Every structure is written in C-alpha cells, then in structure tokens.
Coordinates of N, CA, C and O in Angstrom, one line a residue:
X1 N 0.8 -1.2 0.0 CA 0.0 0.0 0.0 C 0.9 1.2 0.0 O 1.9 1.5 0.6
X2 N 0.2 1.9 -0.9 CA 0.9 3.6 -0.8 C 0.9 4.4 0.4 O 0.4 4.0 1.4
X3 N 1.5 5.6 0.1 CA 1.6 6.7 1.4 C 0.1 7.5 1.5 O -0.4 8.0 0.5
X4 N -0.3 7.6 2.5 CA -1.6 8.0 2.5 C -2.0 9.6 2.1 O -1.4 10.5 2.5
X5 N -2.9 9.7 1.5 CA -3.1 10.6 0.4 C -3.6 11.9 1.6 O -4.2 11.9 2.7
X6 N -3.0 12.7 0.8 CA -3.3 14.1 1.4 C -4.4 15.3 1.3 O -5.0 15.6 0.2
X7 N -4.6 15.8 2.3 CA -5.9 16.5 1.8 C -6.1 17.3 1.0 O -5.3 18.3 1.2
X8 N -6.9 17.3 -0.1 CA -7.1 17.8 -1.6 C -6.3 16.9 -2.8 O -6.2 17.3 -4.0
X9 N -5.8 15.9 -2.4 CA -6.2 14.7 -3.2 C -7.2 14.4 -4.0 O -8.2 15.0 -3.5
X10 N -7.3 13.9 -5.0 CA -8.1 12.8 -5.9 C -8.5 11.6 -5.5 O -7.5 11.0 -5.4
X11 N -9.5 10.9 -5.2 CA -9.4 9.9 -4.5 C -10.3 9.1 -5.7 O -9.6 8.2 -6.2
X12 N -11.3 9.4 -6.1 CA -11.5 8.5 -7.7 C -12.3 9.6 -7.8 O -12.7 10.5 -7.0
X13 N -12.6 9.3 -9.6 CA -13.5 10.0 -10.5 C -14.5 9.1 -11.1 O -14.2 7.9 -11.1
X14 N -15.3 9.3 -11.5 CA -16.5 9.1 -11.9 C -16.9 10.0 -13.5 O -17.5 11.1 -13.5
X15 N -16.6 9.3 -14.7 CA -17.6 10.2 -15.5 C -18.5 9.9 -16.7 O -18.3 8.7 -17.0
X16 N -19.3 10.3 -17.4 CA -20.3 9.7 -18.0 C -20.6 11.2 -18.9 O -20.9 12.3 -18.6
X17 N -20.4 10.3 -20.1 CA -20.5 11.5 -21.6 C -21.7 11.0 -22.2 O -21.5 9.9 -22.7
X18 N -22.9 11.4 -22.4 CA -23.7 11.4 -23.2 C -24.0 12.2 -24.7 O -24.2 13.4 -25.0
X19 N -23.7 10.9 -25.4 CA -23.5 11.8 -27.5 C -24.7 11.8 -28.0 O -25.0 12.4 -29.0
X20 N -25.9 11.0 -27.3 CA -26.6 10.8 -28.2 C -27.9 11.8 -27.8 O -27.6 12.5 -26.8
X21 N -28.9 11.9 -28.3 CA -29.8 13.7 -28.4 C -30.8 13.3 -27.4 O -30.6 12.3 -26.7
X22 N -31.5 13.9 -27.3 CA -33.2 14.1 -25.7 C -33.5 15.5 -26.2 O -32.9 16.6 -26.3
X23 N -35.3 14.8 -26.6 CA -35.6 15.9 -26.6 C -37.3 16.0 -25.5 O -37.9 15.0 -24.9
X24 N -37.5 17.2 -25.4 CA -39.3 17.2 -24.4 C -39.6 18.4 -24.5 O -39.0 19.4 -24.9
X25 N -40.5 18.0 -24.1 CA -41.7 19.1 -24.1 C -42.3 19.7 -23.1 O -43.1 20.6 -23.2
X26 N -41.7 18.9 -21.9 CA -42.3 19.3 -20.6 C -42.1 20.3 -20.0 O -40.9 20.6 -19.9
X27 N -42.9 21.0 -19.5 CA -42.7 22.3 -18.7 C -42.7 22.3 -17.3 O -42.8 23.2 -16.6
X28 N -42.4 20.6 -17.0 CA -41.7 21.0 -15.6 C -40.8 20.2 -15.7 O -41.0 19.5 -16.8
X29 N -39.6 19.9 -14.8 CA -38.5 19.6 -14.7 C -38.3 17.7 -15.0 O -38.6 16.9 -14.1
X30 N -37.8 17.4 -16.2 CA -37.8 16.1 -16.5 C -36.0 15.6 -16.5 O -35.1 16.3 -16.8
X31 N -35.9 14.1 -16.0 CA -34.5 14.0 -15.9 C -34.1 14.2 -17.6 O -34.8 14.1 -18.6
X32 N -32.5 14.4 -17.6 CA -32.2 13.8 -19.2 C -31.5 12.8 -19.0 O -30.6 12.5 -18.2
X33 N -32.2 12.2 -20.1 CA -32.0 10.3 -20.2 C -30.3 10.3 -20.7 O -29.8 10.7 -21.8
X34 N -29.2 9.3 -19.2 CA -28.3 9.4 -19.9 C -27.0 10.4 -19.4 O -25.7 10.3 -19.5
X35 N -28.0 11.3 -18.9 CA -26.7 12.4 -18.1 C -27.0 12.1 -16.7 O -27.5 13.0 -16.0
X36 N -26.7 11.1 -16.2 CA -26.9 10.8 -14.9 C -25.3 10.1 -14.4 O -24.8 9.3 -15.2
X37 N -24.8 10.5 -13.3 CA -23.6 9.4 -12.8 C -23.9 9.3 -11.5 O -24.6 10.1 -10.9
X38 N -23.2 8.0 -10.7 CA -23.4 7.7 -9.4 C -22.0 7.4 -8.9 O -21.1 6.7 -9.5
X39 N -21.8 8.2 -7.7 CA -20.3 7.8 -6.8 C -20.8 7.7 -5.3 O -21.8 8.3 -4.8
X40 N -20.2 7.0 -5.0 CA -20.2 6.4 -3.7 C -19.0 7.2 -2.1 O -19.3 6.7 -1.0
X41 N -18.6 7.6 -2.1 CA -17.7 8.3 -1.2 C -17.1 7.7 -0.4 O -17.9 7.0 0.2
X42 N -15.7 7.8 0.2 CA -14.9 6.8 0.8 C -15.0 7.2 2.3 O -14.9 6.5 3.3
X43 N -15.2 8.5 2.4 CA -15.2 9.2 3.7 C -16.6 10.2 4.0 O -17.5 10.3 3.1
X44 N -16.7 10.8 5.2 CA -18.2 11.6 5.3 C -17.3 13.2 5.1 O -18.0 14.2 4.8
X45 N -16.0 13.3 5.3 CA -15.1 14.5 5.4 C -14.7 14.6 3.9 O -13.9 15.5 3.7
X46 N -15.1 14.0 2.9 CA -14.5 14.6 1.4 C -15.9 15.0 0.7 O -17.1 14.9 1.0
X47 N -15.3 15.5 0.0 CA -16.3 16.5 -0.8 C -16.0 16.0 -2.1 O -15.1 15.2 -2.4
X48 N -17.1 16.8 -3.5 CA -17.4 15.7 -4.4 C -17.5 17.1 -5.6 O -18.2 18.0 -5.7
X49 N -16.6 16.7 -6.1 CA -16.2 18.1 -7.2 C -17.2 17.6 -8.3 O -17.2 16.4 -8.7
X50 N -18.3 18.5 -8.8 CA -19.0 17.9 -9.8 C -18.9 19.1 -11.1 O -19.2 20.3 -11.0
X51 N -18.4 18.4 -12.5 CA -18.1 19.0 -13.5 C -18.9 19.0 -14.6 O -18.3 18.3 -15.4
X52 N -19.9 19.4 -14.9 CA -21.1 19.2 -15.8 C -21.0 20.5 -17.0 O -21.0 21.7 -16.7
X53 N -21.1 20.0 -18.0 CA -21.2 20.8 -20.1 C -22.2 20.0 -20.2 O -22.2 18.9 -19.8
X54 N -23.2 20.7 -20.7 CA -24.3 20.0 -21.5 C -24.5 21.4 -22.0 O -24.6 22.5 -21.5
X55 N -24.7 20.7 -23.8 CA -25.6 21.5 -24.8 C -26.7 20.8 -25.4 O -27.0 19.7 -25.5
X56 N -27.4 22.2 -26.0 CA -28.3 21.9 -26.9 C -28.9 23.2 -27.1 O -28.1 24.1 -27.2
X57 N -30.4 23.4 -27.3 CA -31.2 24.3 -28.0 C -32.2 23.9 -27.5 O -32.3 22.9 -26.8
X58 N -33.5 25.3 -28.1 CA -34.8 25.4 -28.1 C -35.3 25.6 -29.2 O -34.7 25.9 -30.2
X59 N -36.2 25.4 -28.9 CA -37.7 26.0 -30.4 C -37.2 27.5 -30.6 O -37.4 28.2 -29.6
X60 N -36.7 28.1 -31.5 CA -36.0 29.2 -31.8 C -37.2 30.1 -31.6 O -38.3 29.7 -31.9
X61 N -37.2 31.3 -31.0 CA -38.6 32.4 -30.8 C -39.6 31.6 -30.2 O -40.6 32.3 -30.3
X62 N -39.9 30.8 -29.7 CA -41.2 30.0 -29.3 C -40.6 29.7 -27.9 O -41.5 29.6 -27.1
X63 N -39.3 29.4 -27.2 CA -39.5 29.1 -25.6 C -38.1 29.6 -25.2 O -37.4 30.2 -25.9
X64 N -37.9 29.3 -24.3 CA -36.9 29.0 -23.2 C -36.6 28.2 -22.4 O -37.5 27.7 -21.7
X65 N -35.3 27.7 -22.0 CA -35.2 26.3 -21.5 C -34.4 26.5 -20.1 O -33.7 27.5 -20.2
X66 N -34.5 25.8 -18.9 CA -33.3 26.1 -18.0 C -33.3 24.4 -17.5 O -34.1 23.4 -17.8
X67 N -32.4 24.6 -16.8 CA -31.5 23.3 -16.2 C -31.4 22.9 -15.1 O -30.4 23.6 -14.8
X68 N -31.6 22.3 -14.3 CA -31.3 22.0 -12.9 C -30.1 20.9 -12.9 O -29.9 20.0 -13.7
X69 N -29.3 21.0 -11.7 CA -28.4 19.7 -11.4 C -29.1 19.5 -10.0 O -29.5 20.5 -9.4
X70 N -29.1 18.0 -9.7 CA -29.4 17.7 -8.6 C -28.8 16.6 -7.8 O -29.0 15.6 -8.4
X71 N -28.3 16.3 -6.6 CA -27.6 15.3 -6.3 C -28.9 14.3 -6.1 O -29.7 15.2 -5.8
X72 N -29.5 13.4 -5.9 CA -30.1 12.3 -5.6 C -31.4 13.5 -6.0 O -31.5 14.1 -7.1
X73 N -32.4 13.6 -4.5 CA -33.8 14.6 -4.9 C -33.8 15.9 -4.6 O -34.8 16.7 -4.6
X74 N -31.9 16.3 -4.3 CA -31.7 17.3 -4.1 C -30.9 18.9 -4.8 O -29.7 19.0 -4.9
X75 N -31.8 19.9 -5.2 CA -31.3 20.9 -6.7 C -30.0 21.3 -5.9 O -30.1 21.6 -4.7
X76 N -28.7 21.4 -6.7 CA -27.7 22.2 -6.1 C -27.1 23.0 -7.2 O -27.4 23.0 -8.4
X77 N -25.9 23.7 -6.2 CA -25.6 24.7 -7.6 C -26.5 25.8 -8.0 O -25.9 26.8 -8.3
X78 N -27.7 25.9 -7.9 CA -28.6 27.2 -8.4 C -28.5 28.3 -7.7 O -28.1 28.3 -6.5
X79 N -29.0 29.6 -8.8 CA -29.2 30.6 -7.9 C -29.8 31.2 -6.8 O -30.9 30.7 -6.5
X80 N -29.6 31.9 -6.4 CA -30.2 32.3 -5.0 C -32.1 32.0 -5.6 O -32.6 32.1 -6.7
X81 N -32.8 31.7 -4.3 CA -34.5 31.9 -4.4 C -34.7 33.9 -4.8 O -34.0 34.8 -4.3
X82 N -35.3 34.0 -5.6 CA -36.2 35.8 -5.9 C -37.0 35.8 -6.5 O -37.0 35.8 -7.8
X83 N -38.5 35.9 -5.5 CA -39.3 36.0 -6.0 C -40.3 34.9 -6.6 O -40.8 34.0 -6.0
X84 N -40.5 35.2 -8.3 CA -41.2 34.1 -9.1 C -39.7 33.4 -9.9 O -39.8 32.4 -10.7
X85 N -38.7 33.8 -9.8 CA -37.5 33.8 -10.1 C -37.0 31.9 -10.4 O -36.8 31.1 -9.5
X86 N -37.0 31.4 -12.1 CA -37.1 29.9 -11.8 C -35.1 29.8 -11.0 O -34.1 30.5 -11.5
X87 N -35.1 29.0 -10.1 CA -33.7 28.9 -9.5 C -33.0 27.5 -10.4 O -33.3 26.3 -10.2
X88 N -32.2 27.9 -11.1 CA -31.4 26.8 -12.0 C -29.7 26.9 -12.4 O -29.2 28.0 -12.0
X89 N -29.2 26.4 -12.8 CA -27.6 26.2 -13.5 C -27.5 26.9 -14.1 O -26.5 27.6 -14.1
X90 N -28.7 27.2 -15.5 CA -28.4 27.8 -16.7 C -29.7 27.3 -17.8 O -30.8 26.7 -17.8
X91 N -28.9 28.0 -18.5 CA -30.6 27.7 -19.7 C -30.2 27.6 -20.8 O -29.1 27.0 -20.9
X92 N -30.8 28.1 -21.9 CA -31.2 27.7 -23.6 C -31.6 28.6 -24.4 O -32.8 28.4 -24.7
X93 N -31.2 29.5 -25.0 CA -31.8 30.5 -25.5 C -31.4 31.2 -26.9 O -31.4 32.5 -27.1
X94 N -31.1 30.3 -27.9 CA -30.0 30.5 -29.2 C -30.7 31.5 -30.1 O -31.9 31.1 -30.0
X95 N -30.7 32.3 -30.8 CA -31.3 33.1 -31.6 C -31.0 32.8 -32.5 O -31.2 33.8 -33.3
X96 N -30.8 32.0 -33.1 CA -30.7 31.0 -34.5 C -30.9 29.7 -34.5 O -30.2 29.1 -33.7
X97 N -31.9 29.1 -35.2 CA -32.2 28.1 -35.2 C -31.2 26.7 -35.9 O -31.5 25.5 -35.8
X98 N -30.2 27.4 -36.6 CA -29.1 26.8 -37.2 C -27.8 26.5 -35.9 O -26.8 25.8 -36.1
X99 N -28.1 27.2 -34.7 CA -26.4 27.2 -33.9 C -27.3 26.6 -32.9 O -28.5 26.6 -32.8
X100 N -25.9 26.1 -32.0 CA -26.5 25.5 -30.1 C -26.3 26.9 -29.7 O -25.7 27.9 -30.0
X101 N -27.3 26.3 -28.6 CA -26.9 27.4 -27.1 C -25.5 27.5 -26.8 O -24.9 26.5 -27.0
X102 N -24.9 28.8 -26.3 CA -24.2 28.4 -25.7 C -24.0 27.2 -24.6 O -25.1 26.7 -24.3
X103 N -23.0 26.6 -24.1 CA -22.6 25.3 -22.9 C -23.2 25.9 -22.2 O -23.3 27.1 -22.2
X104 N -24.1 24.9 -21.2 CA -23.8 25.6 -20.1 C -23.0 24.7 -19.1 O -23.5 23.7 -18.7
X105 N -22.2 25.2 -19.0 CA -20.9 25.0 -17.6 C -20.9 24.6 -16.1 O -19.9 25.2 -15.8
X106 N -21.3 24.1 -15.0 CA -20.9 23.5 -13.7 C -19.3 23.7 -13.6 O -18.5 23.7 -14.5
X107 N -18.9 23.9 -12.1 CA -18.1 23.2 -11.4 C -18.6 23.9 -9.9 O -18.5 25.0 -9.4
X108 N -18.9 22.9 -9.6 CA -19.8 23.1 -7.9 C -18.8 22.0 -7.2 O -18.4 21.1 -7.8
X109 N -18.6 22.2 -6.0 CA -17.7 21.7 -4.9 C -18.8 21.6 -4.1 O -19.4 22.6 -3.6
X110 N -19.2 20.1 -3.9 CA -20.6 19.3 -3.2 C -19.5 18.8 -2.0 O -18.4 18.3 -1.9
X111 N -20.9 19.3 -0.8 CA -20.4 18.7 0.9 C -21.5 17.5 1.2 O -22.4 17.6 2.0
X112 N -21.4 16.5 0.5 CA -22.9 15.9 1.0 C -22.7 14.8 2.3 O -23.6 14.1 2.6
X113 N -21.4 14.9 2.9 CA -21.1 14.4 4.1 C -21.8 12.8 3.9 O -22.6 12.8 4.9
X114 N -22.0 12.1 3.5 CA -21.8 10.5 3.3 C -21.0 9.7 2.5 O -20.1 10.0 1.8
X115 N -21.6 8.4 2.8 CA -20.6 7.8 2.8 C -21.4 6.4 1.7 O -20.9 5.4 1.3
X116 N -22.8 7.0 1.6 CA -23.4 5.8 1.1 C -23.7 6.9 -1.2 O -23.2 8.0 -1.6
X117 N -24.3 6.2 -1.7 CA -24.1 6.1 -3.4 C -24.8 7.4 -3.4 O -25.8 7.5 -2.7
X118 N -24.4 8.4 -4.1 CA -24.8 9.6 -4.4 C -25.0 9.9 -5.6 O -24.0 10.1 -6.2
X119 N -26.5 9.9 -6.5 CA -26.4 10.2 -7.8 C -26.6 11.6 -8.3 O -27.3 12.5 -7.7
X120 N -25.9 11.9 -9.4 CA -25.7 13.2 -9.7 C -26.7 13.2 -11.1 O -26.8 12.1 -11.7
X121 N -27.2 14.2 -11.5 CA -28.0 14.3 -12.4 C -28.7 15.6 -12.8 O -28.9 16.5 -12.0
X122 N -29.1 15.8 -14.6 CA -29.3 16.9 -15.0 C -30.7 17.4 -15.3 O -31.0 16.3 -15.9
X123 N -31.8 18.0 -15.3 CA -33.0 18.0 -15.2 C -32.8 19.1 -16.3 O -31.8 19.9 -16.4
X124 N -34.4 19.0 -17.5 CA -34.3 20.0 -17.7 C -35.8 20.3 -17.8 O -36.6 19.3 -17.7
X125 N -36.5 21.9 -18.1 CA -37.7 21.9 -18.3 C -37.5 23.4 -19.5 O -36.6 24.2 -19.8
X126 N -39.0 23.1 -20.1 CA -38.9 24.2 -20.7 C -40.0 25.5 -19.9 O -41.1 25.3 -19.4
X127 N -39.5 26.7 -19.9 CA -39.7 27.9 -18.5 C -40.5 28.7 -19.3 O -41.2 29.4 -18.6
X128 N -40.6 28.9 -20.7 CA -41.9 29.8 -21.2 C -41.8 29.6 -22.8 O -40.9 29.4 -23.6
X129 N -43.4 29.7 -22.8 CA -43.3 29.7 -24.2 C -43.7 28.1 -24.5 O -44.0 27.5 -23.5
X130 N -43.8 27.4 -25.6 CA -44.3 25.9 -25.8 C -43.1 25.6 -26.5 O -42.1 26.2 -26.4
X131 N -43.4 23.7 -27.7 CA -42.3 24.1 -28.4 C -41.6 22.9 -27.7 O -42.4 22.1 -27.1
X132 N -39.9 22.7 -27.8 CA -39.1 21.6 -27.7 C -38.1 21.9 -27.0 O -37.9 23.0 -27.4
X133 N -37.3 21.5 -26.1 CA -35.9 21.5 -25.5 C -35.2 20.6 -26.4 O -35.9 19.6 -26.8
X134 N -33.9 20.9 -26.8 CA -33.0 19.8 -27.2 C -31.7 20.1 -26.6 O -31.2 21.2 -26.4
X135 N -31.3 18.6 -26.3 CA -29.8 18.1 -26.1 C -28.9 17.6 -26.9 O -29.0 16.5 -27.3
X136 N -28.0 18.2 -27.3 CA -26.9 17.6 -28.3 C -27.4 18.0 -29.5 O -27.1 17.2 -30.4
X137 N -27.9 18.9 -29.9 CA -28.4 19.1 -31.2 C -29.0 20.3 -31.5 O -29.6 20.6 -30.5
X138 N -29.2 21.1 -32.5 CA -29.8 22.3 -32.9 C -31.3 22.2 -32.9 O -31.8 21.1 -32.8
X139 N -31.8 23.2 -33.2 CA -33.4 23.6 -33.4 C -33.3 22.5 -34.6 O -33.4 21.3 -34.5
X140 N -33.0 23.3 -35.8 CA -33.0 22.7 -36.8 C -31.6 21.6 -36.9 O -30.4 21.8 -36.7
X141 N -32.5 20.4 -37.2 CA -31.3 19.2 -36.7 C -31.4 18.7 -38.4 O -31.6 17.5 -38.7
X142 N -31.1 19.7 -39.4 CA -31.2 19.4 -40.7 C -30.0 18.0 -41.0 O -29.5 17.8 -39.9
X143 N -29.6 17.4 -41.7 CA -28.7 16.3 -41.8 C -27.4 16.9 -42.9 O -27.4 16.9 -44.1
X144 N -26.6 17.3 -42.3 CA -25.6 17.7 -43.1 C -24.4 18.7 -41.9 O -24.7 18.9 -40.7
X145 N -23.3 19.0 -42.5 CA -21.8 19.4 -41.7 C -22.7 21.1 -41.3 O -21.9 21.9 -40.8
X146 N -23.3 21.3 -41.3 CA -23.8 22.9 -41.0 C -24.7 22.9 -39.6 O -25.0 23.9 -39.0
X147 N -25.2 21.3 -39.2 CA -26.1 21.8 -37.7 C -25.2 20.2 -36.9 O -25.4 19.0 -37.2
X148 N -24.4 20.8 -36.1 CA -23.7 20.2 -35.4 C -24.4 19.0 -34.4 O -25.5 19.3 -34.0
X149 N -24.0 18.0 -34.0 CA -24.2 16.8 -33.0 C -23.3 17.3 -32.2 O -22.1 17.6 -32.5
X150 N -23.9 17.4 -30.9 CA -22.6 17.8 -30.0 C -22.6 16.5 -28.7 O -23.4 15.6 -28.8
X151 N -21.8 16.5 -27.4 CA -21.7 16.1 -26.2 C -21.7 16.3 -25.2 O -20.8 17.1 -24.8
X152 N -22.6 15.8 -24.2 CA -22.8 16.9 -22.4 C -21.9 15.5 -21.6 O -21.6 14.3 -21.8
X153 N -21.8 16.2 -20.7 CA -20.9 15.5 -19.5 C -21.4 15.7 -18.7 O -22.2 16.7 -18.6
X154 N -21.0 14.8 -17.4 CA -21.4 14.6 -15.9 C -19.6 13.9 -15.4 O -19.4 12.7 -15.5
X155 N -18.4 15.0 -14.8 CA -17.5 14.2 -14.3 C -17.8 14.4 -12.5 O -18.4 15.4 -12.0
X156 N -17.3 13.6 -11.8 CA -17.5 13.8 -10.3 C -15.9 13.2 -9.7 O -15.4 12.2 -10.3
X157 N -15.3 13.8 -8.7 CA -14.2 14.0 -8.3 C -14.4 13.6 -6.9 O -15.2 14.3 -6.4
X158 N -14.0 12.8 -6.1 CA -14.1 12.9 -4.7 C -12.8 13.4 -4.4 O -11.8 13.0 -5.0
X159 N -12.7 14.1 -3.6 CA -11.7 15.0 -2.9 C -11.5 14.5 -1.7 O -12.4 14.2 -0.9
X160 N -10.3 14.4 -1.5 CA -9.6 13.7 0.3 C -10.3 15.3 1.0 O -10.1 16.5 0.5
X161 N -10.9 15.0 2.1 CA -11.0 16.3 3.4 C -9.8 16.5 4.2 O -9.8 17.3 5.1

C-alpha cells in the first residue's frame, strides 16, 4: 500500500459523456435520459467536485429552457430563491435556429457528508413559451456538416477532506 493521500487529493473520478440527443416538451423539470452518474464516497469529510457541459437548443422564438443539477432529490448549484424567479444552473436560448446554445458549464464543490451512493444528475424543463428542448443538437437538426451533434458530460471527483 501507498503513502496516505493528502488532503485535496483525488481519490476516484466518476464520468459519464452522453453523444446521443433528448428531446421534451415538458414544462416542468424532467431527468435527461443518460446524463446521470453515481459515486459512492470513501469518507463523510470529502467533498465531491461535480463538473457538468451540457448542450443543446430550443424552439427558436417559441421558448426557453433552464437546467437544474441535482444530487439524488436534491437541486444544487442554483441561484439564490427571488421572488417568481425559476432557480437553475443555466438555460437555452440561441437566436438561430441553425447554432447551439451556448454550454452551459458546472463546477460546484458538493459537501454531501456521506458515505453511502450519491447520484448526480441533469433536469431540464422548458420555462416559457411551448415548443421543444433539445440536447446535443440544434433547433434545426437538418442532416448535413452545418447543424452540429454535440456532447454533455457529468464528471464527479471525490476530494480527500
């Protein structure tokens, strides 16, 4: 056995790339199929670095989309509660129906103090307007080199305390 790892260590990673597309219609918060990962934690004193890119698009002019991350049944990462204000990661909102949204980006440093399987996961809904969310893919998902297939991630880091 090695010399015992120091705190802010790596202790394992966990990650899970989803290539292939999800799309809905739901206007409240549905998982996406696929961007889910599960780590387990070695200690109740480490913490759980979670690194999440997911793209995609909306119904161009017709909605808007936002995101939640959530560890098991619980939203983390969002912005403060205001108001009617939806509290999320990030959202969807491309003004061409030919390009993705910008990424939107994670890195949240999670305290969830256990020791038992913690699943990490991406929710998304659509917040106004009717119409489609998509993942990995443009509004217009025409077939050719001009409307891109892209890839979201879920990596998770446990960190020595």
């Amino acid at each position: 056995s090695g010399a015992p790892q120091r705190a802010g260590s790596v202790v394992q990673v966990v990650s899970v790339t989803k290539s292939d597309t999800f799309t809905t219609t739901s206007a409240t918060f549905v998982d996406v199929t696929g961007l889910t990962a599960s780590i387990t934690p070695s200690s109740t004193s480490n913490t759980i670095l979670v690194l999440v890119s997911v793209n995609g698009s909306q119904d161009v002019a017709v909605n808007r989309v936002s995101l939640k991350l959530l560890r098991d049944a619980t939203e983390i990462a969002n912005g403060d509660a205001a108001s009617n204000h939806i509290r999320a990661i990030g959202g969807f909102y491309a003004g061409d129906a030919d390009i993705p949204s910008p990424t939107v980006s994670v890195n949240y440093l999670d305290s969830p103090a256990s020791v038992a399987s913690l699943t990490y996961k991406i929710q998304v809904a659509i917040i106004a307007g009717g119409g489609t969310a998509f993942i990995n893919r443009t509004d217009n998902d025409t077939d050719d080199t001009g409307h891109p297939r892209t890839a979201s991630t879920i990596t998770l880091m446990e960190i020595k305390g």
